[in-house]
Tab-separated table of C-alpha atoms in Angstrom:
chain	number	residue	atom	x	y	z
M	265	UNK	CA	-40.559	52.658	-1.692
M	266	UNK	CA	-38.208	50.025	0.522
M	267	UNK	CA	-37.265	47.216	-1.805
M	268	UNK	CA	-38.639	43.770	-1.494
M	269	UNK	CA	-35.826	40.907	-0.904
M	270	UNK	CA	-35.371	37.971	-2.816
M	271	UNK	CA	-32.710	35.475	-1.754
M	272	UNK	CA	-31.006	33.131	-4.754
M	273	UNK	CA	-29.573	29.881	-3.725
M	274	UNK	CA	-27.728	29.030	-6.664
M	275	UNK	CA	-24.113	26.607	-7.618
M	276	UNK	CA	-23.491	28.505	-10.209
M	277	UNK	CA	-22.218	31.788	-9.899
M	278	UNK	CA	-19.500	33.794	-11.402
M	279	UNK	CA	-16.635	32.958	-12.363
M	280	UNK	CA	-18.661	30.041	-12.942
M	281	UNK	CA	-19.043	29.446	-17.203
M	282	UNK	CA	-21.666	28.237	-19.172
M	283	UNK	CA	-24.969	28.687	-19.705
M	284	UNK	CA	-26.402	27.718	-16.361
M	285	UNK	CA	-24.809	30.631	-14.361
M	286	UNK	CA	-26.156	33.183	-16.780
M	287	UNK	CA	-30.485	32.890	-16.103
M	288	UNK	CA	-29.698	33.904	-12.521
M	289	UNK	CA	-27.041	36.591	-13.213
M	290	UNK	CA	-29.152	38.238	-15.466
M	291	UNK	CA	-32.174	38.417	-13.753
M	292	UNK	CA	-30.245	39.581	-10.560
M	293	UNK	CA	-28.782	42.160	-12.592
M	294	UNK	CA	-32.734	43.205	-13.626
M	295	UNK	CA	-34.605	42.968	-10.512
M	296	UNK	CA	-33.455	45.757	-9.171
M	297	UNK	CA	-35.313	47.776	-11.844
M	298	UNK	CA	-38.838	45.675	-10.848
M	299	UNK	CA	-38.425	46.586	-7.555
M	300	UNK	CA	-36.630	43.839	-5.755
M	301	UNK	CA	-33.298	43.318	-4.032
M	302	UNK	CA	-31.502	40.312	-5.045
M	303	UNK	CA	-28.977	38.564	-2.527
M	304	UNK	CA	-27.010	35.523	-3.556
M	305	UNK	CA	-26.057	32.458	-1.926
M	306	UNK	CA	-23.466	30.297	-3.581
M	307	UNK	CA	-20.686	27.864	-2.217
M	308	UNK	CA	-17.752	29.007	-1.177
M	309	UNK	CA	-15.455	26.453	-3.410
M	310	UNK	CA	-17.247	25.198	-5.615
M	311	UNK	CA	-15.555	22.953	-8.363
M	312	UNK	CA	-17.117	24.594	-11.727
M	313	UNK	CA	-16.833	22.405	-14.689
M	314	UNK	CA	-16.004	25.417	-16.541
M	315	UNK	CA	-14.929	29.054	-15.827
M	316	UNK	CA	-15.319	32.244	-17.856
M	317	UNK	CA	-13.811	35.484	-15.456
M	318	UNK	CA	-15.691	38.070	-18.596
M	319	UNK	CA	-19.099	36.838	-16.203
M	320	UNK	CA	-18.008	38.703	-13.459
M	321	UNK	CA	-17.974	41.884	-15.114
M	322	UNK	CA	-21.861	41.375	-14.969
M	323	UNK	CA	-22.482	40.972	-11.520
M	324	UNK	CA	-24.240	44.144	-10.235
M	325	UNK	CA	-22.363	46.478	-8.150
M	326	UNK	CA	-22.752	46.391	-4.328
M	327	UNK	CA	-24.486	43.129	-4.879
M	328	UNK	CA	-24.727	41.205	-1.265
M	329	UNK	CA	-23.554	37.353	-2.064
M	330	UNK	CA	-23.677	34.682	0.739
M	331	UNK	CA	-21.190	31.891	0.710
M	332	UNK	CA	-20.811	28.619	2.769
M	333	UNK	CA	-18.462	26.160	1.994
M	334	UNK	CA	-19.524	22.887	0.348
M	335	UNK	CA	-17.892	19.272	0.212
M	336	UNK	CA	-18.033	17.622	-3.297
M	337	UNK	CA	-16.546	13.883	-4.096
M	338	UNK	CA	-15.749	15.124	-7.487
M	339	UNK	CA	-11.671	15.169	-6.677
M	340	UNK	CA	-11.954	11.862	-5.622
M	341	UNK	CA	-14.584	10.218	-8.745
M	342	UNK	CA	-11.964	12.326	-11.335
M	343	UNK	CA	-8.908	9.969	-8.702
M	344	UNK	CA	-10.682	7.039	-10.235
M	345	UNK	CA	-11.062	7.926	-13.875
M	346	UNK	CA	-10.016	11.741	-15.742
M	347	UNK	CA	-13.460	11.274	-17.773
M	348	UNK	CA	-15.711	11.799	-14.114
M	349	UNK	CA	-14.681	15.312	-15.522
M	350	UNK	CA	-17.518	15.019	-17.496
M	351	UNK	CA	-19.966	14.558	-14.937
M	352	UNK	CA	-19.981	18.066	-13.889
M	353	UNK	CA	-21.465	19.040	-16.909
M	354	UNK	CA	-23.946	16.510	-17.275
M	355	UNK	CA	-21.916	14.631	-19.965
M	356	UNK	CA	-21.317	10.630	-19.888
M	357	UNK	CA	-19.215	8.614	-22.676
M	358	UNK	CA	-22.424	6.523	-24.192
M	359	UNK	CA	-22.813	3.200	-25.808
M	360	UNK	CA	-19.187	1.892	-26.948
M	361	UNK	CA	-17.535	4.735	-25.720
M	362	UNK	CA	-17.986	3.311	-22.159
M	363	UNK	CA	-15.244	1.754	-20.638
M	364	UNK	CA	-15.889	-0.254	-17.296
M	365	UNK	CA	-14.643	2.732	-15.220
M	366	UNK	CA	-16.689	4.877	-16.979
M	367	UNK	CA	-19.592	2.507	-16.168
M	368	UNK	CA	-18.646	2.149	-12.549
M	369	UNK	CA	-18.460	5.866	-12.205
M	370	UNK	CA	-22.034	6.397	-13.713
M	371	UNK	CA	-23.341	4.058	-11.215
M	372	UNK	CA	-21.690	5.443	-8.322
M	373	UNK	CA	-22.816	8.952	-9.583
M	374	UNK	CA	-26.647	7.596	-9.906
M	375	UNK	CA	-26.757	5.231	-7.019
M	376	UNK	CA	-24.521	6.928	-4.412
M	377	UNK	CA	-25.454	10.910	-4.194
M	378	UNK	CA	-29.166	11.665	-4.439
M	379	UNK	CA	-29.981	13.505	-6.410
M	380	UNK	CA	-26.534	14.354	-7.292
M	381	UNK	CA	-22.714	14.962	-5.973
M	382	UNK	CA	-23.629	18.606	-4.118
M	383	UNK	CA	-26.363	16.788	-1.698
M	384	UNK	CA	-23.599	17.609	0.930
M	385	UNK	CA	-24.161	20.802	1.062
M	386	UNK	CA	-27.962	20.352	1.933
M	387	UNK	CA	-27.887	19.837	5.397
M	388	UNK	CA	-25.131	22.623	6.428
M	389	UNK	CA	-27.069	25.142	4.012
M	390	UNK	CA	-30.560	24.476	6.032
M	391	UNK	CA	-28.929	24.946	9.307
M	392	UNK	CA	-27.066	28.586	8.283
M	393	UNK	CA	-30.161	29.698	6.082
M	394	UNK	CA	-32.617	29.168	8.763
M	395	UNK	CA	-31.259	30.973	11.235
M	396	UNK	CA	-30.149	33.675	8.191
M	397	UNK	CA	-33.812	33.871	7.196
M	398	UNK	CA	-35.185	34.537	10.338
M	399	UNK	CA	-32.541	37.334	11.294
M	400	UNK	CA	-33.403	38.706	7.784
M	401	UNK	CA	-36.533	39.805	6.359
M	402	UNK	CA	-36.618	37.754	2.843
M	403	UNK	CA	-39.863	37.876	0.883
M	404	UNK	CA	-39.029	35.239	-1.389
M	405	UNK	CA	-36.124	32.369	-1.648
M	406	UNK	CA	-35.483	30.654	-5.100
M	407	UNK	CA	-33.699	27.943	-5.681
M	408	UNK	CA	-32.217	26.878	-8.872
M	409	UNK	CA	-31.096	23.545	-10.337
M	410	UNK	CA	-29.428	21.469	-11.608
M	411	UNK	CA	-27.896	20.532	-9.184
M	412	UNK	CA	-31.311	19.672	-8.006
M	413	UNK	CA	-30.053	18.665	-4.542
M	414	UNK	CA	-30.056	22.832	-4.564
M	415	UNK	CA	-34.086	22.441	-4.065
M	416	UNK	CA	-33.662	20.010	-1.253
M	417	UNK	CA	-32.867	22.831	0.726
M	418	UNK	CA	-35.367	24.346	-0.325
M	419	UNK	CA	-37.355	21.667	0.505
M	420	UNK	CA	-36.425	21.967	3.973
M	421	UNK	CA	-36.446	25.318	4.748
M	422	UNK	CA	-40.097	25.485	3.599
M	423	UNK	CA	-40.706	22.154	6.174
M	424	UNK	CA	-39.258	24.352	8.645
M	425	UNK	CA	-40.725	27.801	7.490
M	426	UNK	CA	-44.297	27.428	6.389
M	427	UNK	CA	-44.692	30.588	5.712
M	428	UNK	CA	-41.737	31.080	3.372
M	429	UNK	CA	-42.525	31.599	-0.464
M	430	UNK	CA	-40.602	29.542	-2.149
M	431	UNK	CA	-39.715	29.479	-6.322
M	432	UNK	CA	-38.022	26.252	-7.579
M	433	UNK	CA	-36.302	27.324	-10.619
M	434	UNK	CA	-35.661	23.554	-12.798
M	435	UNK	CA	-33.312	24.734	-15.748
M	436	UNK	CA	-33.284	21.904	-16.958
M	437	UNK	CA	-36.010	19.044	-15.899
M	438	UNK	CA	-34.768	16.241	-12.760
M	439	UNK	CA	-35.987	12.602	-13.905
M	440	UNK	CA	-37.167	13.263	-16.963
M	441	UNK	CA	-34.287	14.973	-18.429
M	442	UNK	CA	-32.459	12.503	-21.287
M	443	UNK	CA	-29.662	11.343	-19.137
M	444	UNK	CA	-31.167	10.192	-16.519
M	445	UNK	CA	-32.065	6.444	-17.519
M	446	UNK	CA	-28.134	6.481	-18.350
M	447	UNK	CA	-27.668	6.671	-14.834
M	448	UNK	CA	-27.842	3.159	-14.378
M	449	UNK	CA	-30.303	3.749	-11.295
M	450	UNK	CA	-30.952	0.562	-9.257
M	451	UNK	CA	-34.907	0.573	-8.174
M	452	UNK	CA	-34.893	1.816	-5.192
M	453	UNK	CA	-32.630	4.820	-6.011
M	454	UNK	CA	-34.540	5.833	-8.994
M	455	UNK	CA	-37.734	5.430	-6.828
M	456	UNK	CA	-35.673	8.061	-4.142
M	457	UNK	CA	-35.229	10.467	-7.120
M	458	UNK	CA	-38.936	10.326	-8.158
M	459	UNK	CA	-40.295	10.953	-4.329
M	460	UNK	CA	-37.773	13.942	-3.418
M	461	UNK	CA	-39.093	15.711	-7.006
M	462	UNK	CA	-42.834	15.018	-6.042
M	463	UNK	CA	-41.853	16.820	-2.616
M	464	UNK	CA	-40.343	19.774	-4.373
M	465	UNK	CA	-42.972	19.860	-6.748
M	466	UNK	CA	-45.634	19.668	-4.325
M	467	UNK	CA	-44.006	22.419	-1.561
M	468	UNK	CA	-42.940	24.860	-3.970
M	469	UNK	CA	-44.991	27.829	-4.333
M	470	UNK	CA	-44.138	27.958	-7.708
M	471	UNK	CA	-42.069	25.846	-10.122
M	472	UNK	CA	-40.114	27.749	-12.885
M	473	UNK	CA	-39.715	26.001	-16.132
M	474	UNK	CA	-37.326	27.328	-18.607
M	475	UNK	CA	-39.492	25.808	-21.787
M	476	UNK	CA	-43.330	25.496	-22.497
M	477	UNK	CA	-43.481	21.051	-22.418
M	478	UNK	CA	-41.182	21.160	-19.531
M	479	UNK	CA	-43.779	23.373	-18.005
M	480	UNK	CA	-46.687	21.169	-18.773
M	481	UNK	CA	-45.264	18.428	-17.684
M	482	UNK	CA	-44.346	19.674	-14.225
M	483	UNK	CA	-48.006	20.215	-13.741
M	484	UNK	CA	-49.405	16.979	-14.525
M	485	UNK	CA	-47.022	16.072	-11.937
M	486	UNK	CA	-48.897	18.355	-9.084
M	487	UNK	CA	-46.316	21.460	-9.642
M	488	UNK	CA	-47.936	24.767	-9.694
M	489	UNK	CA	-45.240	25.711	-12.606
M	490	UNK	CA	-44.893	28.317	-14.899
M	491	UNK	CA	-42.802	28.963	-18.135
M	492	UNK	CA	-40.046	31.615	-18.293
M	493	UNK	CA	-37.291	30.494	-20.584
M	494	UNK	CA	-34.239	32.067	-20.965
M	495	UNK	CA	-32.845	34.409	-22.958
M	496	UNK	CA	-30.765	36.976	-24.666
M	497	UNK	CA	-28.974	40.351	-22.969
M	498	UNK	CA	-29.169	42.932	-25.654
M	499	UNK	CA	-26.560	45.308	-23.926
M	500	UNK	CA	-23.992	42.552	-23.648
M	501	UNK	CA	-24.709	41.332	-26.924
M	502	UNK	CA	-24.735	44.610	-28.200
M	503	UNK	CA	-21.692	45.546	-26.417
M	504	UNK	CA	-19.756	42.450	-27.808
M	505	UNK	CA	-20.373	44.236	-31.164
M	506	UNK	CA	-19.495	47.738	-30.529
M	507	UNK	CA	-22.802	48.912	-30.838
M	508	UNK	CA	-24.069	51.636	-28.808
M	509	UNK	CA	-27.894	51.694	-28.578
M	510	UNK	CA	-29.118	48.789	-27.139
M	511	UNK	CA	-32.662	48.877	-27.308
M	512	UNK	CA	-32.681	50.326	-30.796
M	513	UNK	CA	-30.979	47.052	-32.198
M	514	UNK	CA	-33.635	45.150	-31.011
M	515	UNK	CA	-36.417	47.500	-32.370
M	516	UNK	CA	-35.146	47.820	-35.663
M	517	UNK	CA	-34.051	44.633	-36.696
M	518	UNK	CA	-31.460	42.883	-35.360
M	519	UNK	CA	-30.419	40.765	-37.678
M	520	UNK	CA	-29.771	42.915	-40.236
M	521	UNK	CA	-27.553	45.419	-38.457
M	522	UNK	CA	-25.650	42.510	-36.957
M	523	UNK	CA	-25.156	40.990	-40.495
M	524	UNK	CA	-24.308	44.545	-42.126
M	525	UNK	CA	-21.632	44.724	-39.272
M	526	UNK	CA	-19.799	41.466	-40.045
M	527	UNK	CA	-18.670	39.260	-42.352
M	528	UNK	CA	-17.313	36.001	-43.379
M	529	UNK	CA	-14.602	34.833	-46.040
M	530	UNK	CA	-16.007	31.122	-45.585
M	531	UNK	CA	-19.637	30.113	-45.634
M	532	UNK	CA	-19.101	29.046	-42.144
M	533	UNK	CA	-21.576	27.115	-39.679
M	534	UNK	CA	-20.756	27.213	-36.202
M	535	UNK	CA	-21.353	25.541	-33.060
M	536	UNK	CA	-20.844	27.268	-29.783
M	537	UNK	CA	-20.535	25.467	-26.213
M	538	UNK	CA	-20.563	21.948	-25.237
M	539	UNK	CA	-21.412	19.586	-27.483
M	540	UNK	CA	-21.448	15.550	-26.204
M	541	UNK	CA	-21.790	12.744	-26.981
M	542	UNK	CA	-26.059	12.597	-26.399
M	543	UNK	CA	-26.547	15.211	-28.595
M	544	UNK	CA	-23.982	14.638	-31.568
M	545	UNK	CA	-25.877	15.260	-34.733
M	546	UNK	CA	-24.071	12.427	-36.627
M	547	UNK	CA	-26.672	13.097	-39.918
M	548	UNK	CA	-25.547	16.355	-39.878
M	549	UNK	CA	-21.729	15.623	-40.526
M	550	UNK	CA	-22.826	12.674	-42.952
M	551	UNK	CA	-24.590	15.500	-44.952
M	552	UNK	CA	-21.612	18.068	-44.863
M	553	UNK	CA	-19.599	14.890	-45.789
M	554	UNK	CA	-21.375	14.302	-48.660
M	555	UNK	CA	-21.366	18.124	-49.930
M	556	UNK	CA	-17.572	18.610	-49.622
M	557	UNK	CA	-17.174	15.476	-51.927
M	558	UNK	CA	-19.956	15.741	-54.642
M	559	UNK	CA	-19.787	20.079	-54.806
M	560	UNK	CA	-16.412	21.833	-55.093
M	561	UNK	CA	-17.845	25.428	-54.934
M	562	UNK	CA	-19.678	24.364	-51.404
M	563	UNK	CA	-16.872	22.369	-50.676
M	564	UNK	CA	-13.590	25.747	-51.821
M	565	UNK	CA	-16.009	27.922	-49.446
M	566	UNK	CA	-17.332	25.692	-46.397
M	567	UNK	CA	-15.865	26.355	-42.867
M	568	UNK	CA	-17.035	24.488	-40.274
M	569	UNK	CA	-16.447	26.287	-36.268
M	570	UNK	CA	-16.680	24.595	-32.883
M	571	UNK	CA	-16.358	27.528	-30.236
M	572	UNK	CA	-16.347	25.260	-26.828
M	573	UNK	CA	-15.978	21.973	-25.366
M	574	UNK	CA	-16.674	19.375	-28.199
M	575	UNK	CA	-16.156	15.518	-26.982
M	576	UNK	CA	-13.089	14.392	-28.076
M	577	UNK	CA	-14.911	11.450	-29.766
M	578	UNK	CA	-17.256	13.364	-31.732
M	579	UNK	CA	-13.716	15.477	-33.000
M	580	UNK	CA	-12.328	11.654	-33.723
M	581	UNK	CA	-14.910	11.084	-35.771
M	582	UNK	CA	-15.158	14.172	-37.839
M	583	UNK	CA	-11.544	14.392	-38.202
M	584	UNK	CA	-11.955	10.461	-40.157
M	585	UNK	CA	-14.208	12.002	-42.821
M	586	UNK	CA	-14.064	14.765	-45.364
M	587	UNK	CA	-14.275	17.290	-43.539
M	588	UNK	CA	-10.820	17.302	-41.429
M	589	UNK	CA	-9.813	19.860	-43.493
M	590	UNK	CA	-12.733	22.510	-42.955
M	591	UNK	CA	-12.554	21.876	-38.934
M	592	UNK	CA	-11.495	25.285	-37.026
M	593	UNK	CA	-11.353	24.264	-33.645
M	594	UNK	CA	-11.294	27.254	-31.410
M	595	UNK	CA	-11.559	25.314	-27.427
M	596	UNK	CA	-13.755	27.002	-24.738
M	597	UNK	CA	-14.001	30.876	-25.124
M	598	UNK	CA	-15.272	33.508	-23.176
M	599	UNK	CA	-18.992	34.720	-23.158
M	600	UNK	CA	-17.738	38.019	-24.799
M	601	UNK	CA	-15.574	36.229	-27.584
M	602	UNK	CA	-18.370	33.389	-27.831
M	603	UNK	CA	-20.820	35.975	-28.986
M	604	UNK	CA	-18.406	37.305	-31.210
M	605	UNK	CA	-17.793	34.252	-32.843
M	606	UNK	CA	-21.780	33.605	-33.079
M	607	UNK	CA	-21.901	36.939	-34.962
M	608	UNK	CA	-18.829	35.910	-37.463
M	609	UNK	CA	-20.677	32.627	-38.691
M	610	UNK	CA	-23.425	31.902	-41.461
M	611	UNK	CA	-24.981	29.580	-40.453
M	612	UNK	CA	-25.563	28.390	-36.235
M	613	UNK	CA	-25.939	25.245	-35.124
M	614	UNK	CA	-27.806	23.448	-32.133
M	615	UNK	CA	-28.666	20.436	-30.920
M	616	UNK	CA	-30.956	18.723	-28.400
M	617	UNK	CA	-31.337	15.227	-26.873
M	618	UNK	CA	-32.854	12.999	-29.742
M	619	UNK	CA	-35.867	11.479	-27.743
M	620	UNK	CA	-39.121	12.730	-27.496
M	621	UNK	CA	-39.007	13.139	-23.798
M	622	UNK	CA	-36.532	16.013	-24.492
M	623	UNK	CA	-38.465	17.757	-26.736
M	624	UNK	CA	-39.022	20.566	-23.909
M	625	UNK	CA	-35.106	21.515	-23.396
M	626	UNK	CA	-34.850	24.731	-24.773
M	627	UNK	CA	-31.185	24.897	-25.185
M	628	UNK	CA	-30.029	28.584	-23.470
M	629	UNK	CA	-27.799	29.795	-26.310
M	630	UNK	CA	-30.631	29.583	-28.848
M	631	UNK	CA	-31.714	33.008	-27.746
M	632	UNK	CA	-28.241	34.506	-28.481
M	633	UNK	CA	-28.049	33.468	-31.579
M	634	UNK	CA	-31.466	35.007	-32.300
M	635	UNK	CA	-30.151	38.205	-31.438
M	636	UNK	CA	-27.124	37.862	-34.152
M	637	UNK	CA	-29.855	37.470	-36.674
M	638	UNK	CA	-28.179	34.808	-38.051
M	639	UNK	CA	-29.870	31.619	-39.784
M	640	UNK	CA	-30.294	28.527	-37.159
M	641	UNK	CA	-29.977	24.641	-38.023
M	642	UNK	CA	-31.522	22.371	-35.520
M	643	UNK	CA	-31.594	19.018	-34.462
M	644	UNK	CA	-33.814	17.153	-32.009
M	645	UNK	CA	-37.034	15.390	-31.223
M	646	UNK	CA	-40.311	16.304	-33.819
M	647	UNK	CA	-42.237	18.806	-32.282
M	648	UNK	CA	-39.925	20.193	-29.944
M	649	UNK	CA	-40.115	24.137	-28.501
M	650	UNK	CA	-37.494	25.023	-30.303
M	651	UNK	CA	-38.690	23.977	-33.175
M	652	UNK	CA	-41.787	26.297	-32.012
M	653	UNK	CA	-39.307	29.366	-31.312
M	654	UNK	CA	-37.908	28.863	-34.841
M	655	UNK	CA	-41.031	29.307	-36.674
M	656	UNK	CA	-42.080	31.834	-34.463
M	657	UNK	CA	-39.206	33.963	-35.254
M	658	UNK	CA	-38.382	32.842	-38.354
M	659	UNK	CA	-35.318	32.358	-37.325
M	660	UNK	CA	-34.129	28.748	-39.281
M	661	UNK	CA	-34.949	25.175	-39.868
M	662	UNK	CA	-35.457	22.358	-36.768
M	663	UNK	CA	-34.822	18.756	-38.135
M	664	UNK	CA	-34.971	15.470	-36.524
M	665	UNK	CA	-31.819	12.754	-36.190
M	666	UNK	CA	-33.441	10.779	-38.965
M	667	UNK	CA	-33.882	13.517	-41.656
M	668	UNK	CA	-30.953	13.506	-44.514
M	669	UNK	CA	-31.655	15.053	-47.916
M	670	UNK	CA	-33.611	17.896	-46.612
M	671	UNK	CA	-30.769	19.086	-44.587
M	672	UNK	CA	-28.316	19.338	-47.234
M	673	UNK	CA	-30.987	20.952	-49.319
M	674	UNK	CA	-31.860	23.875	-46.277
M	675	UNK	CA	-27.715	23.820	-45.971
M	676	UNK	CA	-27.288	24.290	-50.056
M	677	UNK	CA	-30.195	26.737	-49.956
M	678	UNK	CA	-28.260	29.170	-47.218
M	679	UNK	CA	-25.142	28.561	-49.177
M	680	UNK	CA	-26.618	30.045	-52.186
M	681	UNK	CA	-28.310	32.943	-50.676
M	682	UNK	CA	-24.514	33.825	-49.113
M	683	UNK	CA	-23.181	33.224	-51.903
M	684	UNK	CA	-25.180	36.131	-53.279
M	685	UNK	CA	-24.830	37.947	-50.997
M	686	UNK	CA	-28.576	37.831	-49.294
M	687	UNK	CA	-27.860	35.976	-46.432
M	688	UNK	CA	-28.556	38.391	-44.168
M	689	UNK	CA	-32.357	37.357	-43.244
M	690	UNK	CA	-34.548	39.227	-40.670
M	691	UNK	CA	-36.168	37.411	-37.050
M	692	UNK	CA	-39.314	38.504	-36.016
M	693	UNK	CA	-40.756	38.595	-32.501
M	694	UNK	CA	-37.761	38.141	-30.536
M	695	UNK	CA	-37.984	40.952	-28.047
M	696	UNK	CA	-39.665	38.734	-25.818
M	697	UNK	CA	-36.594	37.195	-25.627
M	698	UNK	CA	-34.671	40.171	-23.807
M	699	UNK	CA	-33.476	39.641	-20.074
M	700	UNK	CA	-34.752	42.477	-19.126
M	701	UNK	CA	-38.378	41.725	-20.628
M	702	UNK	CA	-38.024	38.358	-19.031
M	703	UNK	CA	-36.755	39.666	-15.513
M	704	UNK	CA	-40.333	41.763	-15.866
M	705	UNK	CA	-42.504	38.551	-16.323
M	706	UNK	CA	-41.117	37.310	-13.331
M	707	UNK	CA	-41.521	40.537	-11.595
M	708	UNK	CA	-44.826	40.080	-11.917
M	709	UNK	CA	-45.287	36.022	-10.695
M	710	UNK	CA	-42.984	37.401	-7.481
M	711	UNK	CA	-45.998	39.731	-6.321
């Protein structure tokens, strides 16, 4: 039976690093399996805030990939200040931090390119694709932001195509995602913002929402959206580790053949990827402050691991407490080494945006660590859907920017149980989780 087509429109792509380049990769690399044919378009030179060259290694063989060069103003915003850098990744210096560049920059940024910096490639995109699509025979185009100006083609391709069936994949949400009133959006440009997501919301044949509120929420706002969040590749994972049998880790028990295959000299919580300035869990440190002072057995045995790009303000201010001396500082790593390091820890940290209009982001690299096994700390709005996934799986503690005490008591409680030895603690329930499972549920909303 001939394979049906599905055409990705996607910025990131390998060598592309991150978390955002990795929903699309994987499911390309599982479609195949369901049935489908995946073809890839991506910009020619695009200007990646990151790059990790292990990705490429999983892009399927004999893949067909589409590129057309795209225009960005990023060169020129970084001319007028080195911390535009940021802006790639969705990052902005906040509060104090912000120097009148960096406040002149964020208003260019929010005021300037709607929806964002890659709207040049909209218009150049429509015109190849259209004639592309109609020399082709695609059954289904998907695009996927951020950057949401990715879904203005889209957009326009449906306008122009009526018949195309089109999937707007929102990894992370458009103007109700925690950075956006940081934007410093004059009235009519956040009203510009609003309309173009109504369109997409409205034309789409299907919204994709990588968490359950985020889903919701799209459809009180007229999307027809479902929920397929990310998740966790057990080969790669599994790879990473020298294990051989994939799918058995996952059916019997990952976490503890994960923990029986590694161990720690320090009880050691990590944090892997980007961690910024909107998300810095400044309870957390005071509470890890706090132990290494008032216990000397926590404080002989504590290591605490950054695996990434952590903002060199949040470093500052860790560095000008107590626990300078337990930093290990490792910079940006591969995927590969990343998991590694996720595997080597105790204890794994995340964070999320601290309002309650974030409490949908479902941070991508949550699902990795669930397939380590390993104990998760989390910090974000009450009620969020991680908090959700934890309980579900068992899987650690979610706790809110206000809490204090109870996080050096859930901290001192997994000390204890490593100390013993019994750290190693099984998940339940997390096979949903897999790509591959994942790439089926969307299989199945494809047709």
């Amino acid at each position: 039976m001939e394979q049906k087509k599905i055409l990705i429109i996607t910025y990131y792509w390998p060598p592309a690093g991150g978390p955002g380049v990795q929903r699309w990769l994987k499911f390309a690399k599982y479609l195949p399996d369901f049935g489908w044919k995946p073809i890839i378009y991506t910009p020619e030179n695009p200007s990646y805030p990151l790059l990790d060259e292990s990705l490429l290694k999983d892009v399927p063989e004999n893949i067909e990939i589409v590129k057309k060069r795209i225009w960005e103003p990023y060169q020129l915003a970084e001319k007028l200040n080195k911390s535009n850098k940021k802006f790639k990744a969705g990052q902005f210096d906040v509060g104090k931090n912000q120097s009148w560049k960096s406040k002149l920059s964020i208003w260019v940024r929010g005021n300037f390119f709607i929806p964002d910096a890659r709207v040049f490639w909209v218009k150049p995109s429509v015109q190849f694709l259209e004639k592309y699509l109609k020399e082709n025979k695609i059954d289904v185009v998907v695009t996927s932001g951020p950057p949401h100006s990715l879904h203005l083609i889209g957009l326009n391709l449906k306008k122009k195509l009526p018949h195309l069936k089109w999937i707007a994949d929102f990894r992370d949400p458009w103007t109700e995602i925690s950075y956006y009133k940081h934007l410093k959006l004059t009235k009519s440009s956040d009203q510009k913002h609003r309309q173009l997501e109504n369109q997409v919301f409205k034309n789409a044949d299907i919204t994709l929402a990588t968490s359950y509120t985020d889903a919701e929420n799209f459809r009180k706002n007229g999307a027809n959206a479902v929920c397929i969040t990310n998740g966790f590749d057990v080969e790669l994972n599994v790879k990473s580790l020298h294990r051989k049998d994939a799918q058995a880790t996952v059916e019997n028990s990952i976490s503890q053949q994960l923990n029986n295959s590694t161990s720690t000299t320090k009880f050691t919580l990590s944090y892997i990827g980007v961690l910024e300035q909107l998300r810095n869990p400044e309870n957390l440190w005071k509470a890890l402050d706090d132990l290494v002072k008032t216990n000397s057995d926590f404080a002989e045995n504590f290591s605490l691991k950054f695996a990434g790009r952590v903002d060199d303000k949040i470093l500052h201010q860790i560095e000008n407490s107590g626990l300078k001396t337990h930093i290990s500082n490792l910079g940006y790593l591969s995927h590969d080494k990343a998991i590694e390091e996720m595997a080597n820890s105790s204890l794994l940290l995340i964070t999320n945006f601290p309002k309650e209009s974030s409490k949908g982001i479902i941070p991508g690299k949550i699902f990795e660590y669930l397939a380590t096994g390993k104990q998760i700390i989390s910090f974000g709005p009450d009620d969020a859907d991680v908090s959700t996934i934890l309980n579900e799986t068992k899987a650690g503690k979610h706790f809110s920017y206000d809490d204090s005490e109870s996080i050096k008591s859930f901290i001192l409680e997994k000390f204890d149980l490593w100390k013993s030895g019994n750290l190693a603690e099984n998940t339940q329930n997390i096979e949903q989780f897999s790509r591959k499972n994942l790439t089926k549920k969307l299989a199945e909303i494809l047709g």
